Amino acid sequence: MAVAAVTAFAGCTSSGSTGSSTNAAGAEINELKAGVFLDVTSWDPANADIGFDGPYLSAVYDPLVSLDKDGKPVPGLATSWEWSADRLTLTAKLRQGVTFDDGEKFDSAAAVANLEHLKSGVRSGQAYLNVASVSAKDADTVELKLSKRDDALLYFMGLGRSWMASPAAIKAGKLTDGPVGSGPYTYDKANSAPQSQYVFTKKANHWDSATFPFPSVKLFPITDQTASFNAMLSGQLNMQFANAANLAKAKESGWNVASKPSSWVGVQFADRTGSQVKALGDQKVRQAISYAFDAAGILKAVGNDSGTTTSQLWVKGSQVYDDANNGKYKTDMAKAKQLLADAGYKDGFTVKMPMSPIFAAWQPAANQTFGELGIKVEWQDMAMPDYQKNAPTYPMFIAVIAMDGDDMATLTDQVTSAQWYNPNPSVDAFPEVKALVQKAETAEPGQAQTDALKQLNNKLVDLAWWDVWYQADNTYFSVKGITVTPMTGMMFPTLRFIQRG
């Protein structure tokens, strides 16, 4: 795929025409040429992946709800909304005068059709787990009834789970062939080549035109970051999903560099109750593993020091994130061995763990650390698609898991709801955790809820709910004249966060 993408650059892009040497002022950059790492997963918002599909979908679809640079929900096709007193009913007013590319009108009926489609979606449905029903109150008003209070709903909608498509295209199943939206750009299918390049031309009279400054956008999926970096050097790209190892060269080139925490890296304990491996049900054993790993060393050796060593996974900078927790599991092999001995595992134990080539960089550190503890790991090799499918069936596994920029979304995604990496949340097996979860979920949004989440965060760190080594940053390079605002929760930011300047 990377070779195909680079070949497409050579045939379809003029070398150096918008490189850093000609764009110091920024005004003349009329075409965004972005290396976005992965190909589009699906043009159907119900099947799309939030992580890397954002730039593709944001070109051709409008969302009901957007996010601002701080990750707070702001109006999109929904111009305003309000919650009922019990926060179980969300009523939204809709923008008028919007038409889909096939001539279909956007109104409350279209919004309902989309929300029902998203709720039933294999991927998008995760955002609507607590939505019981959706109905049209009048032509420009929709109402969402919830079965349970969900303070993260609007965030998930803004993150990439409220793109609106033509209801006729949804009904006909046409979104598998290409997008049918009302977004700021028209997809130029004739000049696009799937897996190589995607071309978009700006519409003349889009309602949110000012948010999207580039007359033309070209997105290039390039998984090979060396090829992507070379394309930046030659001017074939003017913005890319970057490798932090190239940071020095990027600064030498005078490029802008933007970074933000994106995922946590470490060991996911899928068996905190000890149902598969009795030892892992003991808090001391999980703590021992947490003390044993040299997180800072792993971040430097594998992560190019692009991130923050920490024992928690509420994102750094969040009000819930507590610096005091970061010293909890400072590397101490002697203490780790003593904890294992205190738990009755002086000589360690045996455990099976999955392994895939994409995680091979962390395997030597895991082998050394578990070896020193006397924990005998039987690695089960598998391909990456099988890893994601099978890893959580093992008692523990090496994980790189996306984080959220919203505190309640972090609670939902990482603790309480079933995810591929956490198919059996074990909250009910830990009464103290369950009580703190309920406290956070019922607290008044604001400081009271933040305080409750802090208490929960402290308890989870103490329990070694996970063995977090570090929060990894995503990094983006752009030429002078283009600024990128990274967003935790988006592996690649949507187009509204890529601006001139």
Coordinates of C-alpha atoms in Angstrom, one line a residue:
M1 CA 0.0 0.0 0.0
A2 CA 2.8 2.4 0.8
V3 CA 4.6 1.8 -2.5
A4 CA 1.3 2.4 -4.4
A5 CA 0.8 5.6 -2.5
V6 CA 4.2 6.9 -3.3
T7 CA 3.7 6.0 -7.0
A8 CA 0.5 8.0 -6.9
F9 CA 2.3 11.0 -5.5
A10 CA 4.8 11.0 -8.4
G11 CA 2.0 10.8 -11.0
C12 CA -0.5 13.1 -9.6
T13 CA 1.3 15.8 -7.6
S14 CA 3.7 18.5 -8.7
S15 CA 6.9 18.0 -6.7
G16 CA 7.7 20.9 -4.3
S17 CA 4.8 23.1 -5.4
T18 CA 3.7 23.7 -1.9
G19 CA 6.8 22.7 0.1
S20 CA 8.1 24.6 3.1
S21 CA 10.4 26.8 1.0
T22 CA 7.6 28.5 -0.7
N23 CA 5.0 28.8 2.0
A24 CA 6.5 30.9 4.8
A25 CA 3.5 33.3 4.6
G26 CA 0.9 30.5 4.3
A27 CA -1.5 32.5 2.2
E28 CA -0.5 30.8 -1.1
I29 CA -1.2 27.2 0.2
N30 CA -4.4 26.4 -1.6
E31 CA -4.1 22.6 -1.5
L32 CA -3.7 20.4 1.6
K33 CA -1.7 17.3 0.8
A34 CA -1.8 15.1 3.8
G35 CA -0.2 11.7 4.6
V36 CA -2.8 10.1 6.8
F37 CA -1.2 6.7 7.4
L38 CA -4.2 4.4 6.8
D39 CA -6.7 3.9 4.0
V40 CA -10.4 4.8 4.7
T41 CA -12.1 1.9 6.4
S42 CA -15.6 2.6 5.1
W43 CA -17.6 5.5 3.6
D44 CA -20.5 4.4 5.8
P45 CA -20.3 6.3 9.1
A46 CA -21.8 3.3 10.9
N47 CA -18.9 1.1 9.9
A48 CA -16.1 3.7 9.8
D49 CA -13.2 3.8 12.3
I50 CA -12.9 6.9 14.4
G51 CA -9.2 6.7 14.6
F52 CA -7.9 7.3 11.0
D53 CA -11.2 7.8 9.1
G54 CA -11.8 11.3 10.4
P55 CA -10.1 13.3 7.7
Y56 CA -11.9 11.3 4.9
L57 CA -15.3 11.5 6.5
S58 CA -15.0 15.1 7.6
A59 CA -14.5 16.1 4.0
V60 CA -17.8 14.8 2.8
Y61 CA -20.1 14.6 5.8
D62 CA -21.5 17.1 8.3
P63 CA -21.8 16.0 11.9
L64 CA -24.8 16.7 14.2
V65 CA -22.2 17.5 16.8
S66 CA -18.6 18.7 16.5
L67 CA -15.8 19.1 19.1
D68 CA -13.8 22.3 19.7
K69 CA -10.0 22.2 20.3
D70 CA -10.6 21.3 23.9
G71 CA -12.8 18.3 23.1
K72 CA -16.0 20.0 24.2
P73 CA -19.2 19.5 22.1
V74 CA -20.2 22.4 19.8
P75 CA -22.9 22.8 17.2
G76 CA -22.8 21.1 13.8
L77 CA -26.1 20.3 12.0
A78 CA -27.6 20.4 15.5
T79 CA -27.6 24.1 16.3
S80 CA -28.4 23.7 20.0
W81 CA -29.5 21.0 22.5
E82 CA -30.7 20.7 26.0
W83 CA -31.0 17.9 28.6
S84 CA -34.1 17.2 30.7
A85 CA -33.7 17.6 34.4
D86 CA -33.1 13.9 34.9
R87 CA -30.6 13.9 31.9
L88 CA -32.5 11.1 30.3
T89 CA -33.9 13.1 27.4
L90 CA -31.7 15.1 24.9
T91 CA -33.6 17.5 22.6
A92 CA -31.7 19.0 19.7
K93 CA -32.7 21.8 17.2
L94 CA -31.5 21.2 13.7
R95 CA -30.0 23.4 11.0
Q96 CA -32.3 24.3 8.1
G97 CA -31.5 24.7 4.4
V98 CA -29.0 21.8 4.2
T99 CA -29.2 19.4 1.2
F100 CA -27.4 16.1 0.7
D101 CA -25.4 15.5 -2.5
D102 CA -28.2 13.4 -4.0
G103 CA -30.8 16.2 -3.5
E104 CA -32.3 14.7 -0.3
K105 CA -33.2 17.3 2.3
F106 CA -31.7 17.3 5.8
D107 CA -34.5 17.5 8.4
S108 CA -35.6 15.7 11.5
A109 CA -36.7 12.6 9.6
A110 CA -33.2 12.4 8.0
A111 CA -31.6 12.9 11.4
V112 CA -33.7 10.1 12.9
A113 CA -32.8 7.8 10.0
N114 CA -29.1 8.5 10.5
L115 CA -29.2 8.1 14.3
E116 CA -31.0 4.8 14.0
H117 CA -28.5 3.6 11.5
L118 CA -25.6 4.7 13.7
K119 CA -27.2 3.1 16.8
S120 CA -27.4 -0.3 14.9
G121 CA -23.9 0.1 13.4
V122 CA -21.2 -2.5 14.3
R123 CA -18.8 0.3 15.2
S124 CA -20.8 3.4 15.7
G125 CA -23.3 1.6 18.0
Q126 CA -20.9 1.8 20.9
A127 CA -21.6 5.5 21.2
Y128 CA -25.4 4.9 21.5
L129 CA -25.5 2.0 24.0
N130 CA -27.7 4.0 26.3
V131 CA -30.0 5.5 23.7
A132 CA -33.3 3.8 23.9
S133 CA -35.2 5.6 21.1
V134 CA -34.9 8.5 18.7
S135 CA -37.9 10.5 17.4
A136 CA -38.8 13.6 15.4
K137 CA -40.7 16.2 17.4
D138 CA -41.2 18.5 14.4
A139 CA -39.4 19.2 11.1
D140 CA -36.3 20.7 12.8
T141 CA -36.3 19.0 16.3
V142 CA -35.2 15.5 17.3
E143 CA -35.4 13.8 20.7
L144 CA -33.2 11.1 22.1
K145 CA -34.5 9.0 25.0
L146 CA -31.9 7.3 27.1
S147 CA -32.3 4.2 29.2
K148 CA -29.4 5.4 31.4
R149 CA -27.7 8.7 32.0
D150 CA -24.8 9.1 29.7
D151 CA -22.6 12.2 30.1
A152 CA -20.2 11.1 27.4
L153 CA -22.9 10.8 24.6
L154 CA -22.3 14.3 23.1
Y155 CA -18.6 13.8 23.2
F156 CA -18.8 10.5 21.3
M157 CA -21.1 12.1 18.8
G158 CA -18.6 14.9 18.2
L159 CA -15.7 12.6 18.1
G160 CA -17.0 11.0 14.9
R161 CA -20.2 9.2 15.6
S162 CA -22.8 11.7 14.3
W163 CA -21.9 12.1 10.6
M164 CA -25.1 12.6 8.6
A165 CA -25.6 10.8 5.3
S166 CA -28.4 10.8 2.8
P167 CA -31.2 8.7 4.2
A168 CA -32.0 7.4 0.7
A169 CA -28.4 6.2 0.3
I170 CA -28.6 4.5 3.7
K171 CA -31.8 2.7 2.8
A172 CA -30.4 1.6 -0.6
G173 CA -27.1 0.5 0.9
K174 CA -25.2 2.8 -1.4
L175 CA -22.6 4.0 1.2
T176 CA -20.5 1.0 0.5
D177 CA -19.8 2.4 -2.9
G178 CA -18.9 6.0 -1.8
P179 CA -20.0 8.9 0.3
V180 CA -23.4 10.7 0.0
G181 CA -23.3 13.5 2.4
S182 CA -23.6 17.3 2.7
G183 CA -20.1 18.1 3.8
P184 CA -17.8 20.9 2.8
Y185 CA -16.1 19.0 -0.1
T186 CA -17.1 17.0 -3.1
Y187 CA -15.3 13.7 -3.5
D188 CA -13.5 13.6 -6.8
K189 CA -13.8 9.9 -7.5
A190 CA -12.5 10.2 -11.1
N191 CA -9.1 11.5 -9.9
S192 CA -8.9 9.4 -6.8
A193 CA -7.3 6.0 -6.6
P194 CA -8.4 3.8 -3.6
Q195 CA -5.4 2.9 -1.3
S196 CA -3.3 5.5 -3.0
Q197 CA -4.9 9.0 -3.0
Y198 CA -8.3 10.6 -2.4
V199 CA -9.1 14.0 -4.0
F200 CA -11.7 16.5 -2.7
T201 CA -12.8 19.8 -4.1
K202 CA -14.4 22.5 -1.9
K203 CA -18.0 23.4 -2.4
A204 CA -18.8 27.0 -3.2
N205 CA -21.7 27.6 -0.7
H206 CA -21.3 25.2 2.2
W207 CA -22.9 26.5 5.5
D208 CA -19.6 26.1 7.4
S209 CA -17.2 27.1 4.6
A210 CA -15.0 29.4 6.8
T211 CA -13.9 26.4 8.9
F212 CA -12.4 24.7 5.8
P213 CA -9.8 27.0 4.2
F214 CA -8.3 24.8 1.5
P215 CA -9.9 24.8 -1.9
S216 CA -8.5 21.4 -2.6
V217 CA -7.6 18.5 -0.3
K218 CA -5.7 15.3 -1.2
L219 CA -5.3 12.5 1.3
F220 CA -2.6 9.9 0.9
P221 CA -2.7 6.7 3.0
I222 CA 0.9 5.8 3.6
T223 CA 1.7 3.3 6.3
D224 CA 5.4 3.4 5.6
Q225 CA 6.5 6.4 7.7
T226 CA 9.9 6.6 6.0
A227 CA 8.1 6.9 2.6
S228 CA 5.8 9.5 4.1
F229 CA 8.7 11.5 5.5
N230 CA 10.5 11.5 2.2
A231 CA 7.4 12.7 0.5
M232 CA 7.3 15.6 3.0
L233 CA 11.0 16.4 2.2
S234 CA 10.3 16.4 -1.6
G235 CA 7.2 18.6 -1.2
Q236 CA 4.8 15.9 -2.3
L237 CA 3.1 16.3 1.1
N238 CA 2.7 19.4 3.2
M239 CA 1.3 17.7 6.3
Q240 CA 1.8 14.1 7.7
F241 CA 1.2 11.7 10.5
A242 CA 4.7 11.6 11.7
N243 CA 7.3 9.4 13.3
A244 CA 8.9 11.2 16.4
A245 CA 12.2 9.7 15.4
N246 CA 12.3 12.3 12.6
L247 CA 11.7 15.2 14.9
A248 CA 15.2 16.7 14.6
K249 CA 15.1 16.6 10.8
A250 CA 11.6 18.2 10.8
K251 CA 12.9 21.1 12.9
E252 CA 15.9 21.5 10.6
S253 CA 13.4 21.8 7.7
G254 CA 11.5 24.5 9.5
W255 CA 8.3 22.6 9.8
N256 CA 5.6 22.9 12.4
V257 CA 5.4 20.1 15.0
A258 CA 2.3 19.3 16.9
S259 CA 1.9 16.5 19.5
K260 CA -0.7 15.2 22.0
P261 CA -1.3 12.1 24.0
S262 CA -3.2 9.5 21.9
S263 CA -2.9 6.1 23.5
W264 CA -1.7 4.2 26.5
V265 CA 0.9 1.5 26.3
G266 CA 1.5 -1.3 28.8
V267 CA -0.1 -4.6 30.0
Q268 CA -3.8 -5.0 29.9
F269 CA -5.0 -7.4 32.7
A270 CA -8.0 -9.1 31.1
D271 CA -8.3 -11.5 34.1
R272 CA -8.4 -9.3 37.2
T273 CA -10.6 -11.8 39.0
G274 CA -8.2 -14.7 38.5
S275 CA -10.6 -16.9 36.7
Q276 CA -8.0 -18.0 34.2
V277 CA -4.8 -17.5 36.1
K278 CA -5.4 -17.4 39.9
A279 CA -2.3 -15.2 40.5
L280 CA -3.7 -12.3 38.5
G281 CA -6.7 -12.1 40.8
D282 CA -4.3 -11.0 43.5
Q283 CA -3.7 -7.2 43.8
K284 CA -0.2 -7.8 45.0
V285 CA 0.7 -9.8 41.8
R286 CA -0.6 -7.0 39.5
Q287 CA 1.3 -4.5 41.6
A288 CA 4.4 -6.6 41.4
I289 CA 4.2 -6.6 37.6
S290 CA 3.7 -2.8 37.6
Y291 CA 6.8 -2.2 39.8
A292 CA 8.9 -4.5 37.7
F293 CA 8.7 -2.8 34.3
D294 CA 11.1 0.0 33.5
A295 CA 8.5 2.3 31.9
A296 CA 10.8 5.2 31.2
G297 CA 13.4 2.9 29.6
I298 CA 10.7 1.4 27.3
L299 CA 9.4 4.8 26.4
K300 CA 12.9 5.9 25.4
A301 CA 13.9 2.7 23.6
V302 CA 10.6 1.9 21.8
G303 CA 8.6 5.2 21.9
N304 CA 11.4 7.6 21.0
D305 CA 10.7 9.5 24.2
S306 CA 7.5 10.8 22.6
G307 CA 5.1 10.5 25.5
T308 CA 4.8 10.6 29.3
T309 CA 5.6 7.8 31.7
T310 CA 2.6 7.4 34.0
S311 CA 0.6 4.7 35.8
Q312 CA -2.8 6.2 34.9
L313 CA -4.8 6.5 31.7
W314 CA -7.0 9.5 32.2
V315 CA -5.2 11.7 29.7
K316 CA -2.4 14.0 30.9
G317 CA -3.8 17.5 31.2
S318 CA -7.2 16.2 32.3
Q319 CA -8.5 17.5 35.7
V320 CA -8.7 13.8 36.7
Y321 CA -5.1 13.2 36.0
D322 CA -3.1 13.3 39.2
D323 CA 0.7 13.8 39.1
A324 CA 0.9 12.2 42.5
N325 CA 0.0 8.9 41.1
N326 CA 3.0 8.8 38.8
G327 CA 5.4 7.8 41.5
K328 CA 3.2 4.9 42.6
Y329 CA 5.0 2.2 40.6
K330 CA 8.5 3.6 40.2
T331 CA 10.6 0.8 38.9
D332 CA 11.7 -1.4 41.8
M333 CA 12.4 -5.1 41.0
A334 CA 13.2 -6.0 44.6
K335 CA 9.8 -4.7 45.8
A336 CA 8.2 -6.5 42.9
K337 CA 9.7 -9.8 43.9
Q338 CA 8.8 -9.3 47.5
L339 CA 5.1 -8.6 46.5
L340 CA 5.1 -11.8 44.5
A341 CA 6.5 -13.7 47.5
D342 CA 4.0 -12.1 49.8
A343 CA 1.2 -13.3 47.5
G344 CA 2.6 -16.8 47.5
Y345 CA 4.3 -16.8 44.1
K346 CA 8.0 -16.6 45.1
D347 CA 8.9 -18.8 42.2
G348 CA 6.5 -17.0 39.8
F349 CA 3.9 -18.7 37.7
T350 CA 3.1 -19.7 34.1
V351 CA 0.9 -17.7 31.8
K352 CA 0.1 -17.7 28.1
M353 CA 0.2 -14.3 26.2
P354 CA -0.5 -13.4 22.6
M355 CA 2.2 -11.9 20.3
S356 CA 2.0 -10.2 16.9
P357 CA 4.7 -8.6 14.8
I358 CA 3.3 -5.1 15.5
F359 CA 4.1 -5.7 19.2
A360 CA 7.5 -7.3 18.7
A361 CA 9.3 -4.1 19.7
W362 CA 8.0 -4.5 23.3
Q363 CA 8.6 -8.3 23.5
P364 CA 12.3 -8.1 24.6
A365 CA 11.4 -5.9 27.6
A366 CA 8.6 -8.2 28.5
N367 CA 10.8 -11.3 28.3
Q368 CA 13.5 -9.7 30.5
T369 CA 11.0 -8.4 33.1
F370 CA 8.8 -11.4 33.4
G371 CA 12.0 -13.6 33.4
E372 CA 13.4 -11.7 36.4
L373 CA 10.1 -12.2 38.2
G374 CA 10.1 -15.9 37.5
I375 CA 6.9 -15.5 35.4
K376 CA 7.1 -18.0 32.6
V377 CA 5.4 -16.7 29.5
E378 CA 4.3 -19.0 26.7
W379 CA 3.9 -16.7 23.7
Q380 CA 1.3 -17.5 21.2
D381 CA 2.2 -16.0 17.8
M382 CA -0.6 -14.6 15.5
A383 CA -1.3 -12.1 12.8
M384 CA -2.4 -8.6 13.8
P385 CA -6.1 -9.0 12.9
D386 CA -6.2 -12.2 15.0
Y387 CA -4.4 -10.4 17.8
Q388 CA -7.2 -7.8 18.2
K389 CA -9.7 -10.6 18.0
N390 CA -8.0 -13.0 20.4
A391 CA -5.8 -11.0 22.7
P392 CA -8.6 -10.3 25.3
T393 CA -9.3 -14.0 25.6
Y394 CA -5.8 -14.4 27.2
P395 CA -5.3 -13.5 30.9
M396 CA -3.1 -10.5 30.0
F397 CA -1.5 -9.0 26.9
I398 CA 0.7 -6.2 25.7
A399 CA -1.6 -3.3 24.6
V400 CA -1.6 0.0 22.8
I401 CA -5.1 1.4 23.4
A402 CA -6.6 4.7 22.2
M403 CA -7.5 7.2 24.9
D404 CA -10.3 9.8 25.0
G405 CA -10.2 13.5 25.6
D406 CA -13.3 13.5 27.8
D407 CA -13.2 12.3 31.3
M408 CA -16.5 10.5 31.4
A409 CA -15.7 8.9 28.0
T410 CA -12.6 7.5 29.6
L411 CA -14.7 5.9 32.3
T412 CA -17.0 4.4 29.7
D413 CA -14.3 3.2 27.3
Q414 CA -11.7 2.0 29.7
V415 CA -13.7 0.8 32.7
T416 CA -17.4 0.1 32.5
S417 CA -18.3 -1.0 28.9
A418 CA -17.3 -4.0 27.0
Q419 CA -14.7 -3.2 24.3
W420 CA -12.5 -5.5 22.2
Y421 CA -9.7 -5.0 24.7
N422 CA -12.0 -5.4 27.7
P423 CA -14.8 -7.8 26.7
N424 CA -15.6 -8.6 30.3
P425 CA -15.5 -5.5 32.6
S426 CA -15.0 -6.7 36.1
V427 CA -16.4 -3.7 37.9
D428 CA -19.0 -5.8 39.7
A429 CA -16.3 -8.0 41.2
F430 CA -14.8 -5.0 43.0
P431 CA -17.3 -3.4 45.4
E432 CA -15.2 -0.3 46.0
V433 CA -14.7 0.3 42.3
K434 CA -18.4 -0.2 41.6
A435 CA -19.4 2.3 44.3
L436 CA -17.0 4.9 42.9
V437 CA -18.2 4.3 39.4
Q438 CA -21.8 4.9 40.5
K439 CA -20.7 8.0 42.4
A440 CA -19.1 9.5 39.3
E441 CA -22.0 8.5 37.0
T442 CA -24.6 10.1 39.3
A443 CA -22.6 13.2 40.3
E444 CA -23.5 16.6 39.0
P445 CA -21.4 17.4 35.9
G446 CA -18.6 19.7 36.9
Q447 CA -16.3 19.7 39.9
A448 CA -18.4 17.2 41.8
Q449 CA -18.0 14.7 39.0
T450 CA -14.3 15.4 38.5
D451 CA -13.7 14.8 42.2
A452 CA -15.5 11.5 42.0
L453 CA -13.5 10.5 39.0
K454 CA -10.3 11.4 40.8
Q455 CA -11.2 9.1 43.7
L456 CA -11.9 6.3 41.2
N457 CA -8.6 7.0 39.3
N458 CA -6.7 6.7 42.6
K459 CA -8.4 3.4 43.5
L460 CA -7.7 1.9 40.0
V461 CA -4.0 2.9 40.2
D462 CA -3.8 1.3 43.7
L463 CA -5.4 -1.9 42.4
A464 CA -3.1 -2.0 39.4
W465 CA -6.2 -2.3 37.3
W466 CA -3.8 -2.1 34.3
D467 CA 0.0 -1.9 34.1
V468 CA 0.3 1.4 32.2
W469 CA 3.9 2.1 31.1
Y470 CA 3.3 5.4 29.3
Q471 CA 0.9 7.6 27.4
A472 CA 2.2 7.8 23.8
D473 CA 1.9 11.0 21.8
N474 CA 0.8 11.2 18.3
T475 CA 2.9 13.7 16.3
Y476 CA 2.2 15.6 13.1
F477 CA 4.5 17.6 10.9
S478 CA 3.3 20.4 8.7
V479 CA 5.0 23.0 6.5
K480 CA 5.0 26.7 7.5
G481 CA 1.6 28.0 6.7
I482 CA -0.4 25.0 7.9
T483 CA -1.2 24.4 11.6
V484 CA -2.5 21.2 13.1
T485 CA -4.4 20.9 16.4
P486 CA -4.0 17.3 17.6
M487 CA -7.1 15.8 19.3
T488 CA -6.9 13.0 21.9
G489 CA -9.4 10.4 20.7
M490 CA -8.6 11.0 17.0
M491 CA -5.5 9.2 15.7
F492 CA -5.6 11.7 12.8
P493 CA -7.5 14.9 13.4
T494 CA -10.5 15.8 11.2
L495 CA -10.1 18.6 8.6
R496 CA -11.6 21.3 10.9
F497 CA -8.4 20.9 13.0
I498 CA -6.0 21.5 10.0
Q499 CA -5.9 25.2 9.2
R500 CA -3.8 27.8 7.4
G501 CA -1.6 29.8 9.6

